[in-house]
Structures are given as C-alpha cells and as structure tokens.
Amino acid sequence: MSTPSIALEGNAKSTVIDILNARLADAIDLALIVKQAHWNLKGIQFIAVHEMLDPMRAAIDTHVDIIAERVAQLDGIALGTSQVIAKATKLEPYPTDIRKVPDHLAALADRFATLANQVREDIDATDEAGDADAADILTAFSRELDKDLWFIKSHLE
C-alpha cells in the first residue's frame, strides 16, 4: 500500500519545491544579514534600529520554518545548510566593513526589496503550478517583507 501524499498535478511538486528552496536560501541569508547589521551598527538612532532588527529576524525565522516545512510536506528536501545557502542565495553579498546606521539601513533596504520582489513573482508561479498553499505561505512572507522594508525605509527619510 502506498503512502498518501499531497496531490499536485504533473511536475507541480518539483516546480514548487525548487521555488521554495530558492526562497529558503534567500530567507536564511537575509536572516543572517539582519543579525550582521544588528551586531555592527553604530551612530545616531542606534538603539531604535538595533531593537527594530531583532523582531524582524524573528519574523524571518518563522517564515523560514514554514517554507522549509512546506518543502517537506511536498516530499522534498529542505536545503538549508550554510554551504547550500552560500551558493544558492540571490541576494547581493552584505558588506562586512560598514558601521554607520544609514549605511546598514540602505544595505538592508536593498536586500529586503530584492527578496520581496522575488517572492511576489513566486506567489504567481506557485499558484500557476497549482499549489495555492505555497502561494499563501509566500503571500504571508511578502506582507512581512513589505512591512519590514517600510520600517527600514522610514528611518532613511
């Protein structure tokens, strides 16, 4: 007797797994980037930005877990090792030689926007592949990224 599994047509599972693993890599990278900024920023607005970044990291971690678990639900392997992330992320490398709050905020805004825009494209792609649940997961992540980007950009104005 075969084990029941989520029924998606054709190659929908592999398509969605590939999309989710790609965003998993970016999300894990972004989580690490947020901590890099959190630990190293200096200057005016330090405490406000420092304290703003911890909840952002926590929210990203929540979405990372949900994305990885969806991959597993689809009978895939969630790819989240540091070696995989380093090769797979589509985010620009984060500068490790910056300290000033505005420099970190600008670098963070760029990476949040890059990922948010990609996630929006992936919402449509996963929906078209027939996985409304993956599209819903990405929609929630998109809302979080957009909100966090708004917070970051508000500090730059």
Short mmCIF file of C-alpha atoms in Angstrom, two decimals:
data_model
loop_
_atom_site.label_atom_id
_atom_site.label_comp_id
_atom_site.label_asym_id
_atom_site.label_seq_id
_atom_site.Cartn_x
_atom_site.Cartn_y
_atom_site.Cartn_z
CA MET A 1 0.00 0.00 0.00
CA SER A 2 1.41 3.40 -0.95
CA THR A 3 1.64 6.25 1.49
CA PRO A 4 -0.87 9.02 0.77
CA SER A 5 0.68 12.29 -0.31
CA ILE A 6 -0.33 15.75 -1.39
CA ALA A 7 -1.82 15.53 -4.86
CA LEU A 8 -0.41 18.08 -7.26
CA GLU A 9 -0.54 17.52 -10.99
CA GLY A 10 2.41 16.79 -13.28
CA ASN A 11 5.68 18.30 -12.21
CA ALA A 12 3.99 20.81 -9.89
CA LYS A 13 5.63 19.36 -6.78
CA SER A 14 9.15 19.61 -8.16
CA THR A 15 8.47 23.10 -9.53
CA VAL A 16 7.15 24.32 -6.19
CA ILE A 17 9.92 22.59 -4.21
CA ASP A 18 12.54 24.31 -6.40
CA ILE A 19 10.89 27.71 -5.91
CA LEU A 20 10.54 27.25 -2.18
CA ASN A 21 14.12 26.05 -1.75
CA ALA A 22 15.36 29.08 -3.69
CA ARG A 23 13.41 31.42 -1.40
CA LEU A 24 14.53 29.40 1.62
CA ALA A 25 18.14 30.16 0.70
CA ASP A 26 17.39 33.85 0.31
CA ALA A 27 15.41 34.00 3.54
CA ILE A 28 18.13 32.29 5.58
CA ASP A 29 20.69 34.63 4.03
CA LEU A 30 18.50 37.64 4.90
CA ALA A 31 18.16 36.41 8.49
CA LEU A 32 21.94 36.26 8.79
CA ILE A 33 22.28 39.68 7.16
CA VAL A 34 19.86 41.21 9.66
CA LYS A 35 21.99 39.89 12.53
CA GLN A 36 25.17 41.18 10.85
CA ALA A 37 23.65 44.66 10.83
CA HIS A 38 22.20 44.28 14.35
CA TRP A 39 25.61 43.45 15.82
CA ASN A 40 27.64 46.08 13.97
CA LEU A 41 25.69 49.29 13.57
CA LYS A 42 26.85 52.48 15.26
CA GLY A 43 25.68 56.06 15.44
CA ILE A 44 22.54 58.13 15.80
CA GLN A 45 19.39 56.02 16.05
CA PHE A 46 21.47 53.05 17.19
CA ILE A 47 19.11 51.78 19.86
CA ALA A 48 15.96 52.27 17.77
CA VAL A 49 17.39 50.37 14.81
CA HIS A 50 19.15 47.77 16.97
CA GLU A 51 15.88 46.95 18.73
CA MET A 52 13.89 47.05 15.48
CA LEU A 53 16.06 44.36 13.89
CA ASP A 54 15.51 41.58 16.46
CA PRO A 55 11.77 41.20 15.77
CA MET A 56 12.49 41.35 12.03
CA ARG A 57 14.93 38.47 12.42
CA ALA A 58 12.41 36.50 14.48
CA ALA A 59 9.74 37.00 11.82
CA ILE A 60 12.09 35.88 9.05
CA ASP A 61 12.97 32.79 11.09
CA THR A 62 9.27 31.95 11.41
CA HIS A 63 8.81 32.20 7.65
CA VAL A 64 11.97 30.15 7.03
CA ASP A 65 10.49 27.35 9.11
CA ILE A 66 7.13 27.48 7.35
CA ILE A 67 8.77 27.47 3.90
CA ALA A 68 11.07 24.57 4.81
CA GLU A 69 8.18 22.59 6.25
CA ARG A 70 6.15 23.07 3.05
CA VAL A 71 9.06 21.60 1.08
CA ALA A 72 8.99 18.58 3.41
CA GLN A 73 5.19 18.31 3.11
CA LEU A 74 5.65 18.04 -0.66
CA ASP A 75 8.09 15.14 -0.12
CA GLY A 76 11.09 17.31 -0.93
CA ILE A 77 14.28 18.00 0.98
CA ALA A 78 14.54 21.47 2.51
CA LEU A 79 18.01 22.76 1.64
CA GLY A 80 19.18 24.96 4.48
CA THR A 81 22.85 24.27 5.17
CA SER A 82 25.32 27.13 5.14
CA GLN A 83 27.05 25.57 2.12
CA VAL A 84 23.80 25.48 0.13
CA ILE A 85 22.80 28.99 1.20
CA ALA A 86 26.15 30.48 0.19
CA LYS A 87 25.80 29.01 -3.31
CA ALA A 88 22.06 29.49 -3.81
CA THR A 89 21.21 32.92 -2.43
CA LYS A 90 20.25 35.56 -4.97
CA LEU A 91 20.92 38.39 -2.53
CA GLU A 92 23.97 40.57 -3.03
CA PRO A 93 26.75 39.86 -0.53
CA TYR A 94 26.33 42.05 2.53
CA PRO A 95 29.22 44.43 3.19
CA THR A 96 31.06 43.50 6.36
CA ASP A 97 33.02 46.72 6.56
CA ILE A 98 30.17 49.14 7.31
CA ARG A 99 29.20 50.51 10.72
CA LYS A 100 27.09 53.63 10.31
CA VAL A 101 23.37 53.19 10.83
CA PRO A 102 22.38 54.80 7.49
CA ASP A 103 24.79 52.54 5.60
CA HIS A 104 23.31 49.44 7.22
CA LEU A 105 19.76 50.66 6.61
CA ALA A 106 20.48 51.28 2.93
CA ALA A 107 22.08 47.85 2.53
CA LEU A 108 19.19 46.20 4.36
CA ALA A 109 16.58 48.07 2.32
CA ASP A 110 18.19 46.85 -0.89
CA ARG A 111 18.13 43.21 0.20
CA PHE A 112 14.62 43.32 1.67
CA ALA A 113 13.33 44.89 -1.57
CA THR A 114 15.13 42.32 -3.72
CA LEU A 115 13.64 39.42 -1.80
CA ALA A 116 10.17 40.98 -1.52
CA ASN A 117 10.01 41.50 -5.28
CA GLN A 118 11.15 37.94 -5.97
CA VAL A 119 8.66 36.50 -3.50
CA ARG A 120 5.83 38.36 -5.27
CA GLU A 121 6.84 36.72 -8.55
CA ASP A 122 6.95 33.34 -6.82
CA ILE A 123 3.43 33.78 -5.44
CA ASP A 124 2.16 33.75 -9.00
CA ALA A 125 4.47 30.92 -10.07
CA THR A 126 3.43 28.61 -7.23
CA ASP A 127 -0.23 29.44 -7.78
CA GLU A 128 0.10 28.71 -11.52
CA ALA A 129 1.80 25.41 -10.64
CA GLY A 130 -1.32 24.50 -8.69
CA ASP A 131 -0.12 24.91 -5.10
CA ALA A 132 -2.37 27.53 -3.54
CA ASP A 133 -0.94 26.68 -0.11
CA ALA A 134 2.62 27.54 -1.16
CA ALA A 135 1.30 30.74 -2.76
CA ASP A 136 -0.43 31.56 0.54
CA ILE A 137 2.78 30.89 2.50
CA LEU A 138 4.68 33.22 0.19
CA THR A 139 1.93 35.85 0.40
CA ALA A 140 2.32 35.96 4.17
CA PHE A 141 6.10 36.25 3.78
CA SER A 142 5.63 39.02 1.22
CA ARG A 143 3.47 41.02 3.62
CA GLU A 144 6.14 40.69 6.32
CA LEU A 145 8.96 41.72 3.97
CA ASP A 146 6.99 44.73 2.72
CA LYS A 147 6.22 45.86 6.27
CA ASP A 148 9.85 45.48 7.35
CA LEU A 149 11.05 47.32 4.25
CA TRP A 150 8.69 50.16 5.09
CA PHE A 151 10.12 50.35 8.62
CA ILE A 152 13.68 50.35 7.31
CA LYS A 153 13.00 52.98 4.64
CA SER A 154 11.21 55.19 7.16
CA HIS A 155 14.48 55.50 9.08
CA LEU A 156 16.26 56.67 5.92
CA GLU A 157 13.96 59.63 5.22
#
